[in-house]
Amino acid sequence: MADSRDSITVTTVADGVARIRWEGAPTTDALRHEVAAALTEHSRVEALVAIDDAAGQRAATWAGLHREGVRRSVDDDGEQSDHVVYARLVTDAPVQEPGGFRALLNSFLPRKRAIAQMLVRDTEGRVLLCRLTYKRDWDLPGGVVEVGESPRVAVQREVEEELGLQIEPRGLVLTDWLPPWGGWDDAVCLVFDGGTHPTSVLAGVVMQEREIRDVRFCTLEEVDELAADFTARRVRAAVGGTEAYTESGR
């Protein structure tokens, strides 16, 4: 029986960088052996696996290569030919160690985009909405949660950056899942209670010109008119307080 390593090739593609390729289904031990051998002379070993090659992606993972992302490209015939980039660095912790195994898992397990928004109302029960510069629809104040940032910290930061208001977020009033839409991946929107404030709070607003065109308190009927339908549903669900979880406001 031929050694499964016969189907594996390792080529130096840049200073300190090796690229590993294989045909068929080499054993995990064979791939790991070749990766380890390449790292004795290189600081990085990488593999490019076709995005629709599930077996190849499993093989790369079992060999201890971390998923780094997708390299988009077009072949000579003008067809899109995307590949998943996998790599292992000489400084990566061994997969046999708990930290190394967790880092490997962390590289390919799903990640969910998180958005944190704040529900701020005035004494008449109207809802604070912002008119954004990059879309026509109005929305609740807030924004994307940064990597390693807590959603509570994120929404307080966003409200201060966008509106110049320092409002301490209270409890979570709604978790709303947003399906993929218009080029966006799916996301989870967390709506925090920003409390009730006098209308005069608007006098202290300092709008971030790059993102905010206007801000005002709106009735629910005005929310329906000014906001996207899924945003209006989310606002009504948050105001109603009867649902802790919705999907696109439903």
PDB file of C-alpha atoms in Angstrom:
ATOM      1  CA  MET A   1       0.000   0.000   0.000  1.00  0.00           C
ATOM      2  CA  ALA A   2       1.351   3.406  -0.944  1.00  0.00           C
ATOM      3  CA  ASP A   3       2.199   5.795   1.883  1.00  0.00           C
ATOM      4  CA  SER A   4      -0.587   8.412   2.108  1.00  0.00           C
ATOM      5  CA  ARG A   5       2.149  11.024   2.343  1.00  0.00           C
ATOM      6  CA  ASP A   6       2.872  10.371  -1.335  1.00  0.00           C
ATOM      7  CA  SER A   7      -0.241  12.439  -2.161  1.00  0.00           C
ATOM      8  CA  ILE A   8       0.980  15.407  -0.105  1.00  0.00           C
ATOM      9  CA  THR A   9       3.256  18.108  -1.491  1.00  0.00           C
ATOM     10  CA  VAL A  10       4.856  21.002   0.357  1.00  0.00           C
ATOM     11  CA  THR A  11       6.173  24.009  -1.565  1.00  0.00           C
ATOM     12  CA  THR A  12       7.884  27.178  -0.385  1.00  0.00           C
ATOM     13  CA  VAL A  13       5.817  30.088  -1.711  1.00  0.00           C
ATOM     14  CA  ALA A  14       7.462  32.993   0.135  1.00  0.00           C
ATOM     15  CA  ASP A  15      10.212  33.637   2.633  1.00  0.00           C
ATOM     16  CA  GLY A  16       9.353  31.465   5.642  1.00  0.00           C
ATOM     17  CA  VAL A  17       6.007  30.362   4.161  1.00  0.00           C
ATOM     18  CA  ALA A  18       5.187  26.855   2.932  1.00  0.00           C
ATOM     19  CA  ARG A  19       2.006  25.772   1.181  1.00  0.00           C
ATOM     20  CA  ILE A  20       0.744  22.245   1.638  1.00  0.00           C
ATOM     21  CA  ARG A  21      -1.436  20.473  -0.911  1.00  0.00           C
ATOM     22  CA  TRP A  22      -2.870  16.983  -1.058  1.00  0.00           C
ATOM     23  CA  GLU A  23      -4.857  14.750  -3.334  1.00  0.00           C
ATOM     24  CA  GLY A  24      -7.465  12.234  -2.309  1.00  0.00           C
ATOM     25  CA  ALA A  25      -7.871  11.636   1.406  1.00  0.00           C
ATOM     26  CA  PRO A  26      -4.524  11.403   3.206  1.00  0.00           C
ATOM     27  CA  THR A  27      -4.633  10.271   6.810  1.00  0.00           C
ATOM     28  CA  THR A  28      -4.662  12.828   9.599  1.00  0.00           C
ATOM     29  CA  ASP A  29      -1.348  11.492  10.901  1.00  0.00           C
ATOM     30  CA  ALA A  30       0.243  11.925   7.476  1.00  0.00           C
ATOM     31  CA  LEU A  31      -0.917  15.524   7.165  1.00  0.00           C
ATOM     32  CA  ARG A  32       0.151  16.366  10.705  1.00  0.00           C
ATOM     33  CA  HIS A  33       3.567  14.840  10.025  1.00  0.00           C
ATOM     34  CA  GLU A  34       4.084  16.949   6.906  1.00  0.00           C
ATOM     35  CA  VAL A  35       2.886  20.128   8.637  1.00  0.00           C
ATOM     36  CA  ALA A  36       5.269  19.516  11.548  1.00  0.00           C
ATOM     37  CA  ALA A  37       8.141  18.783   9.174  1.00  0.00           C
ATOM     38  CA  ALA A  38       7.489  21.964   7.190  1.00  0.00           C
ATOM     39  CA  LEU A  39       7.483  24.049  10.376  1.00  0.00           C
ATOM     40  CA  THR A  40      11.059  22.995  11.114  1.00  0.00           C
ATOM     41  CA  GLU A  41      12.161  25.111   8.127  1.00  0.00           C
ATOM     42  CA  HIS A  42       9.299  27.613   7.826  1.00  0.00           C
ATOM     43  CA  SER A  43       7.473  29.899  10.241  1.00  0.00           C
ATOM     44  CA  ARG A  44       4.118  29.368   8.521  1.00  0.00           C
ATOM     45  CA  VAL A  45       2.419  26.497   6.727  1.00  0.00           C
ATOM     46  CA  GLU A  46      -0.782  27.257   4.832  1.00  0.00           C
ATOM     47  CA  ALA A  47      -3.352  25.425   2.756  1.00  0.00           C
ATOM     48  CA  LEU A  48      -5.930  26.753   0.312  1.00  0.00           C
ATOM     49  CA  VAL A  49      -9.031  24.563   0.263  1.00  0.00           C
ATOM     50  CA  ALA A  50     -11.900  25.022  -2.189  1.00  0.00           C
ATOM     51  CA  ILE A  51     -14.862  26.572  -0.418  1.00  0.00           C
ATOM     52  CA  ASP A  52     -17.125  23.678  -1.445  1.00  0.00           C
ATOM     53  CA  ASP A  53     -14.627  20.979  -0.393  1.00  0.00           C
ATOM     54  CA  ALA A  54     -16.009  19.996   3.010  1.00  0.00           C
ATOM     55  CA  ALA A  55     -13.773  16.910   3.267  1.00  0.00           C
ATOM     56  CA  GLY A  56     -10.676  18.992   2.533  1.00  0.00           C
ATOM     57  CA  GLN A  57     -11.661  21.525   5.167  1.00  0.00           C
ATOM     58  CA  ARG A  58     -12.080  18.782   7.755  1.00  0.00           C
ATOM     59  CA  ALA A  59      -8.691  17.363   6.814  1.00  0.00           C
ATOM     60  CA  ALA A  60      -7.036  20.765   7.245  1.00  0.00           C
ATOM     61  CA  THR A  61      -8.640  21.208  10.656  1.00  0.00           C
ATOM     62  CA  TRP A  62      -7.701  17.714  11.860  1.00  0.00           C
ATOM     63  CA  ALA A  63      -4.135  18.447  10.772  1.00  0.00           C
ATOM     64  CA  GLY A  64      -4.093  21.382  13.227  1.00  0.00           C
ATOM     65  CA  LEU A  65      -4.393  24.205  10.698  1.00  0.00           C
ATOM     66  CA  HIS A  66      -6.372  27.240  11.851  1.00  0.00           C
ATOM     67  CA  ARG A  67      -9.080  28.645   9.611  1.00  0.00           C
ATOM     68  CA  GLU A  68      -8.138  32.251   8.787  1.00  0.00           C
ATOM     69  CA  GLY A  69     -10.762  33.318   6.268  1.00  0.00           C
ATOM     70  CA  VAL A  70     -11.836  33.113   2.637  1.00  0.00           C
ATOM     71  CA  ARG A  71      -9.657  34.218  -0.260  1.00  0.00           C
ATOM     72  CA  ARG A  72     -11.875  35.346  -3.096  1.00  0.00           C
ATOM     73  CA  SER A  73     -10.549  34.993  -6.629  1.00  0.00           C
ATOM     74  CA  VAL A  74     -11.553  34.576 -10.272  1.00  0.00           C
ATOM     75  CA  ASP A  75     -10.033  31.844 -12.426  1.00  0.00           C
ATOM     76  CA  ASP A  76      -8.783  32.169 -16.009  1.00  0.00           C
ATOM     77  CA  ASP A  77     -12.255  31.457 -17.370  1.00  0.00           C
ATOM     78  CA  GLY A  78     -13.782  34.330 -15.399  1.00  0.00           C
ATOM     79  CA  GLU A  79     -15.457  32.039 -12.881  1.00  0.00           C
ATOM     80  CA  GLN A  80     -15.312  32.877  -9.193  1.00  0.00           C
ATOM     81  CA  SER A  81     -13.022  30.433  -7.407  1.00  0.00           C
ATOM     82  CA  ASP A  82     -13.009  30.989  -3.659  1.00  0.00           C
ATOM     83  CA  HIS A  83     -10.748  29.128  -1.227  1.00  0.00           C
ATOM     84  CA  VAL A  84     -10.692  28.861   2.545  1.00  0.00           C
ATOM     85  CA  VAL A  85      -7.281  29.793   3.949  1.00  0.00           C
ATOM     86  CA  TYR A  86      -5.915  27.509   6.662  1.00  0.00           C
ATOM     87  CA  ALA A  87      -2.556  27.984   8.348  1.00  0.00           C
ATOM     88  CA  ARG A  88      -0.397  26.990  11.253  1.00  0.00           C
ATOM     89  CA  LEU A  89       2.409  29.115  12.703  1.00  0.00           C
ATOM     90  CA  VAL A  90       5.495  27.779  14.389  1.00  0.00           C
ATOM     91  CA  THR A  91       4.439  29.705  17.515  1.00  0.00           C
ATOM     92  CA  ASP A  92       0.980  28.106  17.752  1.00  0.00           C
ATOM     93  CA  ALA A  93       0.421  26.048  20.893  1.00  0.00           C
ATOM     94  CA  PRO A  94       0.333  22.280  20.288  1.00  0.00           C
ATOM     95  CA  VAL A  95      -3.130  20.950  19.560  1.00  0.00           C
ATOM     96  CA  GLN A  96      -2.643  18.386  22.326  1.00  0.00           C
ATOM     97  CA  GLU A  97      -2.586  21.205  24.895  1.00  0.00           C
ATOM     98  CA  PRO A  98      -5.950  22.613  26.115  1.00  0.00           C
ATOM     99  CA  GLY A  99      -5.110  26.157  24.998  1.00  0.00           C
ATOM    100  CA  GLY A 100      -3.979  24.970  21.586  1.00  0.00           C
ATOM    101  CA  PHE A 101      -7.102  22.883  21.066  1.00  0.00           C
ATOM    102  CA  ARG A 102      -9.377  25.743  22.119  1.00  0.00           C
ATOM    103  CA  ALA A 103      -7.584  28.123  19.744  1.00  0.00           C
ATOM    104  CA  LEU A 104      -8.068  25.640  16.912  1.00  0.00           C
ATOM    105  CA  LEU A 105     -11.795  25.334  17.674  1.00  0.00           C
ATOM    106  CA  ASN A 106     -12.113  29.107  17.986  1.00  0.00           C
ATOM    107  CA  SER A 107     -10.729  29.542  14.466  1.00  0.00           C
ATOM    108  CA  PHE A 108     -13.578  27.717  12.740  1.00  0.00           C
ATOM    109  CA  LEU A 109     -16.597  27.675  15.058  1.00  0.00           C
ATOM    110  CA  PRO A 110     -19.426  30.027  13.972  1.00  0.00           C
ATOM    111  CA  ARG A 111     -19.294  33.663  15.048  1.00  0.00           C
ATOM    112  CA  LYS A 112     -22.378  35.839  15.313  1.00  0.00           C
ATOM    113  CA  ARG A 113     -22.435  39.585  14.687  1.00  0.00           C
ATOM    114  CA  ALA A 114     -23.947  41.456  17.643  1.00  0.00           C
ATOM    115  CA  ILE A 115     -25.711  44.820  17.576  1.00  0.00           C
ATOM    116  CA  ALA A 116     -26.579  46.728  20.751  1.00  0.00           C
ATOM    117  CA  GLN A 117     -29.348  49.353  20.738  1.00  0.00           C
ATOM    118  CA  MET A 118     -30.999  51.488  23.382  1.00  0.00           C
ATOM    119  CA  LEU A 119     -34.702  52.112  23.924  1.00  0.00           C
ATOM    120  CA  VAL A 120     -34.968  55.676  25.234  1.00  0.00           C
ATOM    121  CA  ARG A 121     -38.435  57.186  25.850  1.00  0.00           C
ATOM    122  CA  ASP A 122     -39.755  60.564  26.898  1.00  0.00           C
ATOM    123  CA  THR A 123     -42.445  61.237  29.493  1.00  0.00           C
ATOM    124  CA  GLU A 124     -45.122  60.956  26.803  1.00  0.00           C
ATOM    125  CA  GLY A 125     -43.996  57.438  25.873  1.00  0.00           C
ATOM    126  CA  ARG A 126     -42.417  58.425  22.572  1.00  0.00           C
ATOM    127  CA  VAL A 127     -39.282  56.600  21.382  1.00  0.00           C
ATOM    128  CA  LEU A 128     -35.953  58.224  20.534  1.00  0.00           C
ATOM    129  CA  LEU A 129     -35.028  57.537  16.894  1.00  0.00           C
ATOM    130  CA  CYS A 130     -32.017  58.561  14.829  1.00  0.00           C
ATOM    131  CA  ARG A 131     -31.938  59.358  11.119  1.00  0.00           C
ATOM    132  CA  LEU A 132     -28.734  57.821   9.819  1.00  0.00           C
ATOM    133  CA  THR A 133     -26.473  59.203   7.090  1.00  0.00           C
ATOM    134  CA  TYR A 134     -25.888  55.846   5.383  1.00  0.00           C
ATOM    135  CA  LYS A 135     -29.510  54.743   4.936  1.00  0.00           C
ATOM    136  CA  ARG A 136     -32.925  56.343   4.538  1.00  0.00           C
ATOM    137  CA  ASP A 137     -34.601  54.557   7.421  1.00  0.00           C
ATOM    138  CA  TRP A 138     -34.584  55.805  10.995  1.00  0.00           C
ATOM    139  CA  ASP A 139     -33.398  53.487  13.747  1.00  0.00           C
ATOM    140  CA  LEU A 140     -32.818  53.167  17.477  1.00  0.00           C
ATOM    141  CA  PRO A 141     -29.503  54.600  18.720  1.00  0.00           C
ATOM    142  CA  GLY A 142     -26.729  52.039  19.021  1.00  0.00           C
ATOM    143  CA  GLY A 143     -24.371  50.067  16.838  1.00  0.00           C
ATOM    144  CA  VAL A 144     -22.180  47.047  16.312  1.00  0.00           C
ATOM    145  CA  VAL A 145     -20.519  45.457  19.332  1.00  0.00           C
ATOM    146  CA  GLU A 146     -16.736  45.428  18.903  1.00  0.00           C
ATOM    147  CA  VAL A 147     -14.662  42.273  19.302  1.00  0.00           C
ATOM    148  CA  GLY A 148     -14.162  41.551  23.005  1.00  0.00           C
ATOM    149  CA  GLU A 149     -16.600  44.297  24.044  1.00  0.00           C
ATOM    150  CA  SER A 150     -19.654  43.683  26.207  1.00  0.00           C
ATOM    151  CA  PRO A 151     -22.988  44.643  24.581  1.00  0.00           C
ATOM    152  CA  ARG A 152     -23.848  46.842  27.569  1.00  0.00           C
ATOM    153  CA  VAL A 153     -20.596  48.773  27.237  1.00  0.00           C
ATOM    154  CA  ALA A 154     -21.067  48.942  23.464  1.00  0.00           C
ATOM    155  CA  VAL A 155     -24.505  50.541  23.556  1.00  0.00           C
ATOM    156  CA  GLN A 156     -23.437  53.125  26.142  1.00  0.00           C
ATOM    157  CA  ARG A 157     -20.382  53.942  24.034  1.00  0.00           C
ATOM    158  CA  GLU A 158     -22.390  54.208  20.809  1.00  0.00           C
ATOM    159  CA  VAL A 159     -25.013  56.527  22.327  1.00  0.00           C
ATOM    160  CA  GLU A 160     -22.302  58.796  23.681  1.00  0.00           C
ATOM    161  CA  GLU A 161     -20.329  58.768  20.402  1.00  0.00           C
ATOM    162  CA  GLU A 162     -23.343  59.289  18.137  1.00  0.00           C
ATOM    163  CA  LEU A 163     -25.432  61.664  20.262  1.00  0.00           C
ATOM    164  CA  GLY A 164     -23.150  62.999  22.972  1.00  0.00           C
ATOM    165  CA  LEU A 165     -25.547  61.652  25.631  1.00  0.00           C
ATOM    166  CA  GLN A 166     -24.351  59.798  28.705  1.00  0.00           C
ATOM    167  CA  ILE A 167     -27.131  57.324  29.479  1.00  0.00           C
ATOM    168  CA  GLU A 168     -26.568  54.321  31.695  1.00  0.00           C
ATOM    169  CA  PRO A 169     -28.173  51.256  30.083  1.00  0.00           C
ATOM    170  CA  ARG A 170     -30.523  49.324  32.309  1.00  0.00           C
ATOM    171  CA  GLY A 171     -31.737  45.793  31.802  1.00  0.00           C
ATOM    172  CA  LEU A 172     -32.092  43.961  28.510  1.00  0.00           C
ATOM    173  CA  VAL A 173     -35.633  44.363  27.140  1.00  0.00           C
ATOM    174  CA  LEU A 174     -35.391  42.370  23.904  1.00  0.00           C
ATOM    175  CA  THR A 175     -33.182  39.986  21.952  1.00  0.00           C
ATOM    176  CA  ASP A 176     -34.010  40.149  18.241  1.00  0.00           C
ATOM    177  CA  TRP A 177     -32.440  37.797  15.685  1.00  0.00           C
ATOM    178  CA  LEU A 178     -31.939  39.320  12.240  1.00  0.00           C
ATOM    179  CA  PRO A 179     -31.757  36.868   9.300  1.00  0.00           C
ATOM    180  CA  PRO A 180     -29.305  37.407   6.417  1.00  0.00           C
ATOM    181  CA  TRP A 181     -30.413  40.410   4.385  1.00  0.00           C
ATOM    182  CA  GLY A 182     -29.139  42.676   1.627  1.00  0.00           C
ATOM    183  CA  GLY A 183     -25.540  41.445   1.703  1.00  0.00           C
ATOM    184  CA  TRP A 184     -25.374  41.205   5.523  1.00  0.00           C
ATOM    185  CA  ASP A 185     -24.858  37.983   7.428  1.00  0.00           C
ATOM    186  CA  ASP A 186     -27.338  37.246  10.195  1.00  0.00           C
ATOM    187  CA  ALA A 187     -26.974  39.039  13.520  1.00  0.00           C
ATOM    188  CA  VAL A 188     -28.352  39.281  17.042  1.00  0.00           C
ATOM    189  CA  CYS A 189     -29.692  42.668  18.149  1.00  0.00           C
ATOM    190  CA  LEU A 190     -29.782  43.317  21.904  1.00  0.00           C
ATOM    191  CA  VAL A 191     -32.059  46.169  22.964  1.00  0.00           C
ATOM    192  CA  PHE A 192     -31.327  47.731  26.360  1.00  0.00           C
ATOM    193  CA  ASP A 193     -33.642  49.929  28.391  1.00  0.00           C
ATOM    194  CA  GLY A 194     -32.392  53.509  28.379  1.00  0.00           C
ATOM    195  CA  GLY A 195     -35.081  54.763  30.736  1.00  0.00           C
ATOM    196  CA  THR A 196     -37.500  57.694  30.517  1.00  0.00           C
ATOM    197  CA  HIS A 197     -36.209  61.248  30.078  1.00  0.00           C
ATOM    198  CA  PRO A 198     -37.739  64.693  29.607  1.00  0.00           C
ATOM    199  CA  THR A 199     -37.940  65.917  26.020  1.00  0.00           C
ATOM    200  CA  SER A 200     -35.412  68.589  26.980  1.00  0.00           C
ATOM    201  CA  VAL A 201     -32.714  65.888  26.844  1.00  0.00           C
ATOM    202  CA  LEU A 202     -32.585  66.617  23.097  1.00  0.00           C
ATOM    203  CA  ALA A 203     -31.011  69.984  23.893  1.00  0.00           C
ATOM    204  CA  GLY A 204     -27.897  68.146  25.005  1.00  0.00           C
ATOM    205  CA  VAL A 205     -27.572  66.090  21.817  1.00  0.00           C
ATOM    206  CA  VAL A 206     -24.347  66.540  19.852  1.00  0.00           C
ATOM    207  CA  MET A 207     -24.803  64.542  16.657  1.00  0.00           C
ATOM    208  CA  GLN A 208     -21.868  62.715  15.105  1.00  0.00           C
ATOM    209  CA  GLU A 209     -21.965  64.237  11.624  1.00  0.00           C
ATOM    210  CA  ARG A 210     -20.579  61.181   9.855  1.00  0.00           C
ATOM    211  CA  GLU A 211     -23.442  58.970  11.067  1.00  0.00           C
ATOM    212  CA  ILE A 212     -26.398  60.994  12.364  1.00  0.00           C
ATOM    213  CA  ARG A 213     -28.539  63.451  10.378  1.00  0.00           C
ATOM    214  CA  ASP A 214     -31.360  63.995  12.829  1.00  0.00           C
ATOM    215  CA  VAL A 215     -32.745  62.734  16.129  1.00  0.00           C
ATOM    216  CA  ARG A 216     -36.162  63.065  17.712  1.00  0.00           C
ATOM    217  CA  PHE A 217     -38.766  61.388  19.888  1.00  0.00           C
ATOM    218  CA  CYS A 218     -41.417  59.570  17.835  1.00  0.00           C
ATOM    219  CA  THR A 219     -44.791  58.025  18.491  1.00  0.00           C
ATOM    220  CA  LEU A 220     -45.201  54.383  17.513  1.00  0.00           C
ATOM    221  CA  GLU A 221     -47.170  55.507  14.491  1.00  0.00           C
ATOM    222  CA  GLU A 222     -44.243  57.702  13.431  1.00  0.00           C
ATOM    223  CA  VAL A 223     -41.879  54.789  14.028  1.00  0.00           C
ATOM    224  CA  ASP A 224     -43.974  52.729  11.588  1.00  0.00           C
ATOM    225  CA  GLU A 225     -43.679  55.534   9.031  1.00  0.00           C
ATOM    226  CA  LEU A 226     -39.986  56.387   9.431  1.00  0.00           C
ATOM    227  CA  ALA A 227     -38.312  53.065  10.222  1.00  0.00           C
ATOM    228  CA  ALA A 228     -37.868  49.888   8.182  1.00  0.00           C
ATOM    229  CA  ASP A 229     -40.626  47.390   8.820  1.00  0.00           C
ATOM    230  CA  PHE A 230     -38.388  45.023  10.807  1.00  0.00           C
ATOM    231  CA  THR A 231     -37.111  47.936  12.916  1.00  0.00           C
ATOM    232  CA  ALA A 232     -40.662  49.096  13.613  1.00  0.00           C
ATOM    233  CA  ARG A 233     -41.608  45.572  14.680  1.00  0.00           C
ATOM    234  CA  ARG A 234     -38.565  45.441  16.972  1.00  0.00           C
ATOM    235  CA  VAL A 235     -39.444  48.790  18.563  1.00  0.00           C
ATOM    236  CA  ARG A 236     -43.034  47.737  19.171  1.00  0.00           C
ATOM    237  CA  ALA A 237     -41.892  44.430  20.669  1.00  0.00           C
ATOM    238  CA  ALA A 238     -39.425  46.234  22.937  1.00  0.00           C
ATOM    239  CA  VAL A 239     -42.018  48.793  24.039  1.00  0.00           C
ATOM    240  CA  GLY A 240     -44.646  46.123  24.603  1.00  0.00           C
ATOM    241  CA  GLY A 241     -42.348  44.168  26.873  1.00  0.00           C
ATOM    242  CA  THR A 242     -44.314  40.931  26.444  1.00  0.00           C
ATOM    243  CA  GLU A 243     -41.670  39.126  24.396  1.00  0.00           C
ATOM    244  CA  ALA A 244     -38.087  38.545  25.501  1.00  0.00           C
ATOM    245  CA  TYR A 245     -37.042  37.117  22.128  1.00  0.00           C
ATOM    246  CA  THR A 246     -38.128  37.842  18.560  1.00  0.00           C
ATOM    247  CA  GLU A 247     -36.906  37.095  15.049  1.00  0.00           C
ATOM    248  CA  SER A 248     -36.928  40.162  12.810  1.00  0.00           C
ATOM    249  CA  GLY A 249     -39.295  41.718  15.347  1.00  0.00           C
ATOM    250  CA  ARG A 250     -41.792  38.869  15.165  1.00  0.00           C
TER     251      ARG A 250
END
